[in-house]
PDB file of C-alpha atoms in Angstrom:
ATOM      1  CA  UNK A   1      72.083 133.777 127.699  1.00 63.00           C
ATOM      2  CA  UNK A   2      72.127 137.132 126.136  1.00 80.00           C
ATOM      3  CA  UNK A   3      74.883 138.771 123.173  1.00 83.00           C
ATOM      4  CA  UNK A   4      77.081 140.447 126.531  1.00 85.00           C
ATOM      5  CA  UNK A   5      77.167 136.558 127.572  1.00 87.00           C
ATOM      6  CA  UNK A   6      78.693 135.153 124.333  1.00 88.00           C
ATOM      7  CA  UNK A   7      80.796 138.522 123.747  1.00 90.00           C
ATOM      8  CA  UNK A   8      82.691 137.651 127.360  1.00 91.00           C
ATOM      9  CA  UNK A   9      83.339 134.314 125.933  1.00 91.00           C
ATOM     10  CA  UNK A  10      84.479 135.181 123.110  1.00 92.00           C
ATOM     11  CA  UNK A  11      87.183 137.925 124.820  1.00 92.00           C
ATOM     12  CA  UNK A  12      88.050 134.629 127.171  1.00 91.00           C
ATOM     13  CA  UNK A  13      88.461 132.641 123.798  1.00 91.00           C
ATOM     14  CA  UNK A  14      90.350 135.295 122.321  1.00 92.00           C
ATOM     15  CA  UNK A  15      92.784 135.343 125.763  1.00 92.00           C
ATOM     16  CA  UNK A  16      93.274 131.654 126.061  1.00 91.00           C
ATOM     17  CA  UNK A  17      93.964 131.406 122.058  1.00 92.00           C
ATOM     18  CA  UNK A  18      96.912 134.012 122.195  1.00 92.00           C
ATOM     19  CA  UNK A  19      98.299 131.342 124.566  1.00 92.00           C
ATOM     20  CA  UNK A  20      97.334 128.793 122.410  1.00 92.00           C
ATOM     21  CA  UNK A  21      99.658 130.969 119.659  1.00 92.00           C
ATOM     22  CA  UNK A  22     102.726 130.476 121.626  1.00 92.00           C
ATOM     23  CA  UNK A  23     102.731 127.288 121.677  1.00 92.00           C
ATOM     24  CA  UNK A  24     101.340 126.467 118.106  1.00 92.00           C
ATOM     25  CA  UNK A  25     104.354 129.018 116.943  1.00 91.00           C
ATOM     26  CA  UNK A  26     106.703 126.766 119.060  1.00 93.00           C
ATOM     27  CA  UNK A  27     105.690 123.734 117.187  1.00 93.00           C
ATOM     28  CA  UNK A  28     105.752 125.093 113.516  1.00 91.00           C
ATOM     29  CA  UNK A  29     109.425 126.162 114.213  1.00 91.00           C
ATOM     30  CA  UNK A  30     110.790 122.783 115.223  1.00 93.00           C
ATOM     31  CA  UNK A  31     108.834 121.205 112.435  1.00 90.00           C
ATOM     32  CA  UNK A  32     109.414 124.032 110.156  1.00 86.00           C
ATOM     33  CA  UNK A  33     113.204 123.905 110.794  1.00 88.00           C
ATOM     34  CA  UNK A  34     113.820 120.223 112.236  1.00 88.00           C
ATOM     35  CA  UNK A  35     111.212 118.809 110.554  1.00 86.00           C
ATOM     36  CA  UNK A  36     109.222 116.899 113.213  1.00 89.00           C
ATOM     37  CA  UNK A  37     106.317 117.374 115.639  1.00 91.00           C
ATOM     38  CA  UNK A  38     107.305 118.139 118.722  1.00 92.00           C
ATOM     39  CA  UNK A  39     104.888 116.413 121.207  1.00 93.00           C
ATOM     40  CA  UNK A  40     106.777 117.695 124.579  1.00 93.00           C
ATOM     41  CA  UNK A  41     105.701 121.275 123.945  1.00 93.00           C
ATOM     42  CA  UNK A  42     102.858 121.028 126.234  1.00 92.00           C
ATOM     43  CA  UNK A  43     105.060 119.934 128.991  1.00 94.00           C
ATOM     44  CA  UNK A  44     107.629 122.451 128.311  1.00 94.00           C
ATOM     45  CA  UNK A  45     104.765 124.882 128.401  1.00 94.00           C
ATOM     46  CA  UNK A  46     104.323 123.153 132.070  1.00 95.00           C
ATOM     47  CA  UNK A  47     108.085 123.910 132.859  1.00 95.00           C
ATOM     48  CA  UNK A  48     107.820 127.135 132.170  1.00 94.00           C
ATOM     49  CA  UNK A  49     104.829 127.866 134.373  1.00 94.00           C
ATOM     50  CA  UNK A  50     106.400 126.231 136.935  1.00 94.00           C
ATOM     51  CA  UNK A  51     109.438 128.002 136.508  1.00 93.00           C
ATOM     52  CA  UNK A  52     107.099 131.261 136.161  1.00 91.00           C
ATOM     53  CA  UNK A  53     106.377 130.697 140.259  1.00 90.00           C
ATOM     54  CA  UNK A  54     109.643 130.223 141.112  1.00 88.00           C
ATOM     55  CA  UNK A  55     110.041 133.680 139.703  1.00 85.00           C
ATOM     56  CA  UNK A  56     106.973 135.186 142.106  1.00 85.00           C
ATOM     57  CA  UNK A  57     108.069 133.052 144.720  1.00 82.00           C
ATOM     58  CA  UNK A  58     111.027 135.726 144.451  1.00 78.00           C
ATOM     59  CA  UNK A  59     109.047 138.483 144.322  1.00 75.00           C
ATOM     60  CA  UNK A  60     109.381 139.525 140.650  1.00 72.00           C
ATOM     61  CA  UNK A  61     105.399 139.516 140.122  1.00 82.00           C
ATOM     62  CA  UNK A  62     104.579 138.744 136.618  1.00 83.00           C
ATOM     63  CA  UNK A  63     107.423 139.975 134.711  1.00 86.00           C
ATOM     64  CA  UNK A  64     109.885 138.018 137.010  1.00 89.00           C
ATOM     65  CA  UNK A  65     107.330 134.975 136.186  1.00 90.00           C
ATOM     66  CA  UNK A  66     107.430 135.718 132.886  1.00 91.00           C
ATOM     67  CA  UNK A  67     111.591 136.168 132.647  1.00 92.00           C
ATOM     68  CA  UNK A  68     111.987 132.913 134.813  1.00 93.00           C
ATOM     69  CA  UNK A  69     109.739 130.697 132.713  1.00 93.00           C
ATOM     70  CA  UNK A  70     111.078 131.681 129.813  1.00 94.00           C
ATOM     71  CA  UNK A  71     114.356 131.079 130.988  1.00 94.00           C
ATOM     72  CA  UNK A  72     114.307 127.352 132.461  1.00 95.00           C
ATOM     73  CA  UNK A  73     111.872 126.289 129.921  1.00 96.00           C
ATOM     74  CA  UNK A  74     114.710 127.858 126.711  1.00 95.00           C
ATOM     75  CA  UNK A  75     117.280 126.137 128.800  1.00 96.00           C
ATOM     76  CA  UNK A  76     116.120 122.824 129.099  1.00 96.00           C
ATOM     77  CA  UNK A  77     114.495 122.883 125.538  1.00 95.00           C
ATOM     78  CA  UNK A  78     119.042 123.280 124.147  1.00 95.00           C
ATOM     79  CA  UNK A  79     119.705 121.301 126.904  1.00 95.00           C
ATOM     80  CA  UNK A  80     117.696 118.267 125.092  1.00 94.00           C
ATOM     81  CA  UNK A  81     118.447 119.508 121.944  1.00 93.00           C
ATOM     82  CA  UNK A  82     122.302 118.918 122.304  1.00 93.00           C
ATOM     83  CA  UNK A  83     121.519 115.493 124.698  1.00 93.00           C
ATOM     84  CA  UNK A  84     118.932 114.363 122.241  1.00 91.00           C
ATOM     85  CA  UNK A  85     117.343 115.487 118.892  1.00 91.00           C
ATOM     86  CA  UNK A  86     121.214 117.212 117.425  1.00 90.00           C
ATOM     87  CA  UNK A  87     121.809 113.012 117.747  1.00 88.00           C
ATOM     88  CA  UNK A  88     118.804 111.993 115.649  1.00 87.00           C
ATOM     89  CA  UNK A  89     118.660 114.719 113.059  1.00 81.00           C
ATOM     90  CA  UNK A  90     119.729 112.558 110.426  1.00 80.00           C
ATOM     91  CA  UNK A  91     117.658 109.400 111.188  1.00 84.00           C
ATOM     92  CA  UNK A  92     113.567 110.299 110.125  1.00 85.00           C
ATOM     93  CA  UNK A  93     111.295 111.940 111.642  1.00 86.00           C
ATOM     94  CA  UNK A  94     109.539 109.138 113.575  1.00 91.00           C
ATOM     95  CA  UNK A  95     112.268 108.826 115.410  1.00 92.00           C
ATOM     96  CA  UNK A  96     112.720 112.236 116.513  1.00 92.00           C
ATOM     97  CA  UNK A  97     108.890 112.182 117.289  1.00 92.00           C
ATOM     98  CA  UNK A  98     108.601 109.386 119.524  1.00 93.00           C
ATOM     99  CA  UNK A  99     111.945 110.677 121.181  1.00 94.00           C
ATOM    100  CA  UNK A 100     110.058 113.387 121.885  1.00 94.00           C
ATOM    101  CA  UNK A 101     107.069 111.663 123.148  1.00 94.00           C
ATOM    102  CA  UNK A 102     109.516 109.639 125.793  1.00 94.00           C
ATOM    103  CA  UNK A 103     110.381 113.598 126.469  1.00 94.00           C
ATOM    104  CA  UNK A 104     107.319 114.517 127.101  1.00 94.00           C
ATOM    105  CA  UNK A 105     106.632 111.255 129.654  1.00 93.00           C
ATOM    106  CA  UNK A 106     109.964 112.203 131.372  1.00 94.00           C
ATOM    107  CA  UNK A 107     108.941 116.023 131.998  1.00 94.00           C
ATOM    108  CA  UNK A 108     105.652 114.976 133.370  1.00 93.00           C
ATOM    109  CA  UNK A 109     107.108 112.417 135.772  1.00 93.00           C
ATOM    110  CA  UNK A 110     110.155 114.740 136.681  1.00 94.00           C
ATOM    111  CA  UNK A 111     107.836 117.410 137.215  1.00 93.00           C
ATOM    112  CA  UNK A 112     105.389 115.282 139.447  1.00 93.00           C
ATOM    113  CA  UNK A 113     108.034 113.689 141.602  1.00 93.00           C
ATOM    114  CA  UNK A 114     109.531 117.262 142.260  1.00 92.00           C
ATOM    115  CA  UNK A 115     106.151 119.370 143.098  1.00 90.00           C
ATOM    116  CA  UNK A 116     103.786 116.452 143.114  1.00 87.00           C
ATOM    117  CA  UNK A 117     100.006 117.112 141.961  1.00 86.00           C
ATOM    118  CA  UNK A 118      99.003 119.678 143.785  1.00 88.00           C
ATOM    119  CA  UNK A 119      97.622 122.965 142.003  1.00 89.00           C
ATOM    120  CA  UNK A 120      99.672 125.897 142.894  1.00 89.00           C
ATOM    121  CA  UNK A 121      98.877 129.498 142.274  1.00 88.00           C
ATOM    122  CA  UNK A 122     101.149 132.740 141.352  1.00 87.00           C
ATOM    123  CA  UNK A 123     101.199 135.287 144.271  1.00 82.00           C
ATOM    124  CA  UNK A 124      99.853 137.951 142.244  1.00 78.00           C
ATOM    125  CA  UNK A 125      98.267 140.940 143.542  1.00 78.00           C
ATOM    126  CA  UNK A 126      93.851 140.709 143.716  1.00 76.00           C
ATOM    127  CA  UNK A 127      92.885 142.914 140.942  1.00 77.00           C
ATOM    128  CA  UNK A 128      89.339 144.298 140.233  1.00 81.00           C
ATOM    129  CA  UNK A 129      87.506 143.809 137.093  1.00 81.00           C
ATOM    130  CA  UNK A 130      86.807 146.626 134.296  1.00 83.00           C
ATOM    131  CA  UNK A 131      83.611 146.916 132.474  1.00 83.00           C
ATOM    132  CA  UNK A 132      84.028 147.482 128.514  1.00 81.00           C
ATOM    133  CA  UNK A 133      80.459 148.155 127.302  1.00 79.00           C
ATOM    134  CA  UNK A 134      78.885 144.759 128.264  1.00 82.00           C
ATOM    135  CA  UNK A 135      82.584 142.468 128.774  1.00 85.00           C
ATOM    136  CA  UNK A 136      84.511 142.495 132.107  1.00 86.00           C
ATOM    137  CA  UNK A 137      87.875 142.299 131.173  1.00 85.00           C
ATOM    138  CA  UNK A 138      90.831 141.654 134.112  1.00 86.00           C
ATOM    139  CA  UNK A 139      94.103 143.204 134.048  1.00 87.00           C
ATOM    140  CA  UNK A 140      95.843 140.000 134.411  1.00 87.00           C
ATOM    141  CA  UNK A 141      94.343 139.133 131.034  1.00 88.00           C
ATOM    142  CA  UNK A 142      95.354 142.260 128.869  1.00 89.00           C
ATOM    143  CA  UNK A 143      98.739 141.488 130.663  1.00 87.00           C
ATOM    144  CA  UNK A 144      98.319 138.279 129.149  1.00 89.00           C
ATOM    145  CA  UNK A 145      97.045 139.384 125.261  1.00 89.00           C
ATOM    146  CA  UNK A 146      99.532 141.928 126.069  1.00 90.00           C
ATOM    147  CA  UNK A 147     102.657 139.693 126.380  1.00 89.00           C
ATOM    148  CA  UNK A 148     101.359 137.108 124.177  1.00 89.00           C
ATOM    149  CA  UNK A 149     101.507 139.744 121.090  1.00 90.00           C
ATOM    150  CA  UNK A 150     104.734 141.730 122.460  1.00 91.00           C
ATOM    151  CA  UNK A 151     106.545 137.781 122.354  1.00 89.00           C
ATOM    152  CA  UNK A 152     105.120 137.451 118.392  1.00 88.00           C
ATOM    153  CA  UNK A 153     105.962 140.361 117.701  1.00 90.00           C
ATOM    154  CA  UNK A 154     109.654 140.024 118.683  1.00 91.00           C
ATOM    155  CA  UNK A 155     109.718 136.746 116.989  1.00 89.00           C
ATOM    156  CA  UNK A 156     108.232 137.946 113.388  1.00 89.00           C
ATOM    157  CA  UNK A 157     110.934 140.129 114.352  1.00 91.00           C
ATOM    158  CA  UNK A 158     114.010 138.097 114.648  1.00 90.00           C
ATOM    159  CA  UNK A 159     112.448 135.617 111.685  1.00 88.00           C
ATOM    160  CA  UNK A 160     112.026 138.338 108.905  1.00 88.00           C
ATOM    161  CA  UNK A 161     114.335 141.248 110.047  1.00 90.00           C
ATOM    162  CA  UNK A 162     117.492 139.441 111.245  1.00 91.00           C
ATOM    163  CA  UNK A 163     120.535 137.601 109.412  1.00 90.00           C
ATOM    164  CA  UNK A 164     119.882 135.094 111.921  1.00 90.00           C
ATOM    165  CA  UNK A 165     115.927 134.488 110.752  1.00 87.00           C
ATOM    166  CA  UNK A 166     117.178 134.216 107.425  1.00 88.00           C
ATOM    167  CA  UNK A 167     119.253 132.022 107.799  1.00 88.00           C
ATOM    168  CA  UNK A 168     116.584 129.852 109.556  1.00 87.00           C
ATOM    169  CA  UNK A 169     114.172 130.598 106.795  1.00 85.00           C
ATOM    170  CA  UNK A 170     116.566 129.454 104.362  1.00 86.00           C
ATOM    171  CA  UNK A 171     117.255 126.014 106.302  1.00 84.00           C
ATOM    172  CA  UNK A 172     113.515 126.004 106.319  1.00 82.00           C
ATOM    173  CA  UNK A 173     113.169 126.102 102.681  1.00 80.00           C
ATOM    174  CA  UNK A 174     116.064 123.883 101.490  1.00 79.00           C
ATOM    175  CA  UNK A 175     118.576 122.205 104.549  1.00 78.00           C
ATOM    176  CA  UNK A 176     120.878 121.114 101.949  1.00 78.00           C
ATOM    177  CA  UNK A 177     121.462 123.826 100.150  1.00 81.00           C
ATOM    178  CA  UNK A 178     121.450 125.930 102.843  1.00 80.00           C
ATOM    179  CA  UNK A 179     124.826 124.460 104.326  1.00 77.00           C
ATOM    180  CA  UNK A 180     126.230 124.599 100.505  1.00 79.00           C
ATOM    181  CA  UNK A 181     125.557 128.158 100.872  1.00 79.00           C
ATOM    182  CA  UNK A 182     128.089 128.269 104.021  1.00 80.00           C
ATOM    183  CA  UNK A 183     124.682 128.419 106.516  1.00 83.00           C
ATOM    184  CA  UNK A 184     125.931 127.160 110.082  1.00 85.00           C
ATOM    185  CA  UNK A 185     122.880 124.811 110.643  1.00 83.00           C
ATOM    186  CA  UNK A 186     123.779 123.405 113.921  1.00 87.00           C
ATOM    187  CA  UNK A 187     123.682 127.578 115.277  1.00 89.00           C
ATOM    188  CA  UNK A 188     120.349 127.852 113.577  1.00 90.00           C
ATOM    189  CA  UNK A 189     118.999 124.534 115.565  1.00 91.00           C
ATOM    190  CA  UNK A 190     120.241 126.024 118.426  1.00 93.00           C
ATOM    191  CA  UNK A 191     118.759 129.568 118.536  1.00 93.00           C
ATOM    192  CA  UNK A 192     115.481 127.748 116.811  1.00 93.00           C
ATOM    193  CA  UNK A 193     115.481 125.668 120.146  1.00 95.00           C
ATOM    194  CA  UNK A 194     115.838 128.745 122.051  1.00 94.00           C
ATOM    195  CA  UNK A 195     113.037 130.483 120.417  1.00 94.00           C
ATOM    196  CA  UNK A 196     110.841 127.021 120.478  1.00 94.00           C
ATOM    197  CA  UNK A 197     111.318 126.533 124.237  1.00 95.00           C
ATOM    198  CA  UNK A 198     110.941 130.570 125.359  1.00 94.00           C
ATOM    199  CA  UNK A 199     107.751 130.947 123.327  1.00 93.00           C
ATOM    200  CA  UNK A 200     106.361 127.656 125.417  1.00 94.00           C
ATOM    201  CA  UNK A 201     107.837 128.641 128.585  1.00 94.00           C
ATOM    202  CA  UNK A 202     105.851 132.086 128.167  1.00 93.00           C
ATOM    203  CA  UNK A 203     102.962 130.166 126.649  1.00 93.00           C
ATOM    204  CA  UNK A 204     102.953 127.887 130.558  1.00 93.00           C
ATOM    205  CA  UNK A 205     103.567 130.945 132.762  1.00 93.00           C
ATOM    206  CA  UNK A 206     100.367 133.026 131.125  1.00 92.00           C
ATOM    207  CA  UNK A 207      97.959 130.431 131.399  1.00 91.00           C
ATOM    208  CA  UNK A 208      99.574 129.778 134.900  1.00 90.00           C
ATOM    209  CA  UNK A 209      98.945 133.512 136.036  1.00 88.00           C
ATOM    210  CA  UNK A 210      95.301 133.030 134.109  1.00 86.00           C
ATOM    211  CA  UNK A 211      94.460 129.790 136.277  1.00 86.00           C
ATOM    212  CA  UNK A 212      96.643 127.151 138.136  1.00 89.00           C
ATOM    213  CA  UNK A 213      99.492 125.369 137.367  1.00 92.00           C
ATOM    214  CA  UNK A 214      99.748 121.356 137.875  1.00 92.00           C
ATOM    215  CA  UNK A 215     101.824 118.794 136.902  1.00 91.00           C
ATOM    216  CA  UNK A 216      99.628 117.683 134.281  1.00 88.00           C
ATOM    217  CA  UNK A 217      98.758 120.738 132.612  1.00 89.00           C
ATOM    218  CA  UNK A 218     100.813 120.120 128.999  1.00 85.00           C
ATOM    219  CA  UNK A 219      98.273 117.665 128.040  1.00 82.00           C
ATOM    220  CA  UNK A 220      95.776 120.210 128.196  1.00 83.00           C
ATOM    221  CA  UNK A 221      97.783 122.298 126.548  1.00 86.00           C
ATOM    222  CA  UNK A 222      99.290 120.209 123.838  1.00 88.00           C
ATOM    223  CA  UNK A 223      96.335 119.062 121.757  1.00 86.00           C
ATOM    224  CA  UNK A 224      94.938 122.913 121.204  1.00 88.00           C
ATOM    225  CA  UNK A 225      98.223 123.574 120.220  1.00 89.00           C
ATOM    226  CA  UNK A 226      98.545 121.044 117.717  1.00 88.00           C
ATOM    227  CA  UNK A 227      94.696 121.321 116.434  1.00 87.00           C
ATOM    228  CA  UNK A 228      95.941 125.074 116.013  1.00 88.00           C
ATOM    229  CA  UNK A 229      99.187 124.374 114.014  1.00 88.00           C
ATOM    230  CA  UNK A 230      97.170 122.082 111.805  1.00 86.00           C
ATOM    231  CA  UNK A 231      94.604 124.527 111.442  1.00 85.00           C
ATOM    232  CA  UNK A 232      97.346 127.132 110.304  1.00 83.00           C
ATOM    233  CA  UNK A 233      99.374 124.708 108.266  1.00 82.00           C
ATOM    234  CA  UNK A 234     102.035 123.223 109.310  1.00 80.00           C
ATOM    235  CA  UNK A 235     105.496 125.258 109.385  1.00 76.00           C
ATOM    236  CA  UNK A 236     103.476 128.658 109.026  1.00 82.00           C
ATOM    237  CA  UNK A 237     104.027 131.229 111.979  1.00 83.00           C
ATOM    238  CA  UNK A 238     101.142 133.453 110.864  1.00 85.00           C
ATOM    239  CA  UNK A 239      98.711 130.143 110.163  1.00 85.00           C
ATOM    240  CA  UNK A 240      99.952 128.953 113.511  1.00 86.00           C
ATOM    241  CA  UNK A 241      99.390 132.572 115.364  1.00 88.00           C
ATOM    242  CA  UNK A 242      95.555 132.639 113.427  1.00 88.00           C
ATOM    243  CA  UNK A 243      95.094 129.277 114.407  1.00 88.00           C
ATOM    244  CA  UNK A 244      95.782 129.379 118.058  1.00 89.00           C
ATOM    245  CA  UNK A 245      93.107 132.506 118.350  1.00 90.00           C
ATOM    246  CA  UNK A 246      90.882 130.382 116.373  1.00 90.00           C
ATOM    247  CA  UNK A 247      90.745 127.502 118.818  1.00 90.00           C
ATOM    248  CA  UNK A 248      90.838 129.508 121.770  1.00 90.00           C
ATOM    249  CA  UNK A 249      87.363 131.356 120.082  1.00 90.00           C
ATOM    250  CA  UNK A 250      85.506 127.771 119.306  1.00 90.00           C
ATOM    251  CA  UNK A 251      86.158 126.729 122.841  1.00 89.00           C
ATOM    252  CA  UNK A 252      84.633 129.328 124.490  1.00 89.00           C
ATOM    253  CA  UNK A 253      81.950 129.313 122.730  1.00 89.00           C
ATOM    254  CA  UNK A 254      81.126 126.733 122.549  1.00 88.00           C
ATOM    255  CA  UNK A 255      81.195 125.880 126.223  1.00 87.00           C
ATOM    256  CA  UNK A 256      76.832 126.817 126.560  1.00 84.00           C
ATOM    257  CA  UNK A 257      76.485 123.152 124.345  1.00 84.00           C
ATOM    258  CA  UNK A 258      79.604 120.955 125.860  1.00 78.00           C
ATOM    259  CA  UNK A 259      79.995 123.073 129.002  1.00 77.00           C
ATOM    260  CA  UNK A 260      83.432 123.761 130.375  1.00 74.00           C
ATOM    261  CA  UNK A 261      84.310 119.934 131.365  1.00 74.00           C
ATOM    262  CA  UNK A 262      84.321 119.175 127.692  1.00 77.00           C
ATOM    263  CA  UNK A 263      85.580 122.660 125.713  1.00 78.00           C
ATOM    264  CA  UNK A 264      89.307 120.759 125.206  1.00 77.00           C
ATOM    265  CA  UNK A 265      87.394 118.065 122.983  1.00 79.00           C
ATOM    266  CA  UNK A 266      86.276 120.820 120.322  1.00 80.00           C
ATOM    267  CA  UNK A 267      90.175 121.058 120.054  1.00 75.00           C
ATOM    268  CA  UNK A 268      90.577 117.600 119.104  1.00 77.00           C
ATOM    269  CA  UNK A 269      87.153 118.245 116.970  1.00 83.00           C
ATOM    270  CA  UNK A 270      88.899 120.785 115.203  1.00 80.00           C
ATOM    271  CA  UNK A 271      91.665 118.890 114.463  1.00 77.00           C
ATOM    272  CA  UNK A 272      89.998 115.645 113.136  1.00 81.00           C
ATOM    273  CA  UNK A 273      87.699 118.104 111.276  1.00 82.00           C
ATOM    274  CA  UNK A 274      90.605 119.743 109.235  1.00 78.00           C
ATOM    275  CA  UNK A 275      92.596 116.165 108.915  1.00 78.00           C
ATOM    276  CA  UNK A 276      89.857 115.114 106.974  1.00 83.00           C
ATOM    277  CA  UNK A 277      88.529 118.296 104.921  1.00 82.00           C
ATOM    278  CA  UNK A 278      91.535 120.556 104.119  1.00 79.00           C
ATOM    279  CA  UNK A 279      94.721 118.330 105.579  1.00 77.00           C
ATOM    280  CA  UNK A 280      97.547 121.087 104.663  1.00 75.00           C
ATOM    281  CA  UNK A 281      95.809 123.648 106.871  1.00 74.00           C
ATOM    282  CA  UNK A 282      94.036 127.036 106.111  1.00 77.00           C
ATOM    283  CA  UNK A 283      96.648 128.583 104.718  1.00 75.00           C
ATOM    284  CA  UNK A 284      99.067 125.618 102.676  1.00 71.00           C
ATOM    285  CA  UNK A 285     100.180 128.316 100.492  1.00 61.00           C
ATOM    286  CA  UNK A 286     102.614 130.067 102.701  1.00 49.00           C
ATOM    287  CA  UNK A 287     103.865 126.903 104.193  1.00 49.00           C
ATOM    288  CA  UNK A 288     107.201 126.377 105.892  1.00 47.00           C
ATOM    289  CA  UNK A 289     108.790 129.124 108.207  1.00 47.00           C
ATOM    290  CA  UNK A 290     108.916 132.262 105.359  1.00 48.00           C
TER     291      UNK A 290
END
């Protein structure tokens, strides 16, 4: 194993980690905002993706995957927003949490009884590889990196530049005196939803174009997620955005000692590693959605 050999792992680390982002940035909004951890982002990452091939089932390619995904998956995040967490918001937080564990279980099952366990594939067009110095990069995954940055982007966007990110900012910092200030909270909830369930959507769809898309792959998806947002701190997009590239870059390399089987468990390595050394995260200073 030579430096070209860890330098392709590492681009691979840096690939899978800007989906890792998406769906660390989806958690640190609802907990940022709504003040749990959502634990059925992984499986809403797994609606989008699936709703990512009914979009190249149509013929859209990626960008009709992409649109689709992020469409059923922002849907059915308000959907259960209105059916289920609007009605627990002002019980604690343990009870939104294990709500949205029984979420999570109820994707998964809904999911399996529809499509069953099958992988599936998108019907995207055989591309060749490109040679950068010594790393062979694909198109699909710059399209990947690509959209992954584009969808940050646009949400640092709407969070810092936007009456309606301040106002979620401000809920962020201080609910209550956010609605003495005149702040409509349950419209902030909402469009947070939105955001939360988009950014996993695209999150499912780009690891779907990258590989396959099951049933079953939230779980996979979930716990780098979470080892990312703890990693970050908790309630801090940029943490969370840093974090997810950091976990993406420690399982790919470190795939030569656990091999590719076992890469997920550095995630949970990660996690129990930070719980126990530095438990606000990286960056505690910034905490909360700001």
């Amino acid at each position: 194993m030579d430096t070209a050999y860890y330098l392709n792992l590492a681009f691979n680390g840096l690939v899978e980690g800007s989906i890792y982002a998406l769906g660390a940035l989806a958690i640190t909004l609802v907990f940022g905002i709504a003040r749990f951890p959502n634990a059925s982002t992984g499986d809403l990452m797994t609606v989008g993706a699936f709703g990512g091939l009914a979009g190249t089932l149509a013929g859209g390619g990626l960008l009709g995957a992409a649109i689709a995904g992020v469409g059923v998956s922002a849907a059915v995040a308000l959907a259960f927003h209105f059916l289920l967490f609007r009605n627990l918001a002002r019980r604690s937080a343990v009870a939104s949490m294990i709500a949205s564990i029984g979420l999570a279980f109820f994707l998964r099952s809904a999911l399996s009884f529809i499509f069953g366990h099958d992988q599936r594939v998108y019907d995207l067009p055989l591309t060749r590889a490109v040679l950068f110095g010594p790393i062979r990069v694909q198109p699909t995954d710059l399209q990947v990196m690509g959209a992954a940055a584009a969808a940050l982007a646009v949400v640092f966007a709407v969070l810092h530049l936007t009456p309606i990110g301040r106002r979620m900012r401000a809920v962020a910092d201080n609910p209550d005196l956010a609605r003495a200030s005149g702040i409509n909270a349950g419209r902030v909830m909402a469009v947070m939803w939105l955001m939360a369930g988009g950014l996993a959507g695209l999150g499912g769809v780009l690891l779907g174009a990258k590989t396959v898309v099951t049933s079953e792959m939230g779980w996979d998806l979930l716990l780098p997620a979470f080892a990312a947002t703890i990693l970050g701190t908790i309630g801090n997009p940029i943490g969370a955005v840093l974090g997810g590239l950091l976990i993406g870059l420690v399982q790919e390399l470190s795939t030569p000692f656990v091999g590719f089987t076992y890469k997920i468990g550095m995630g949970f390595a990660v996690l129990l590693l930070m719980l126990m050394i530095r438990p606000q995260g990286l960056f505690a200073r910034n905490a909360l959605v700001r």
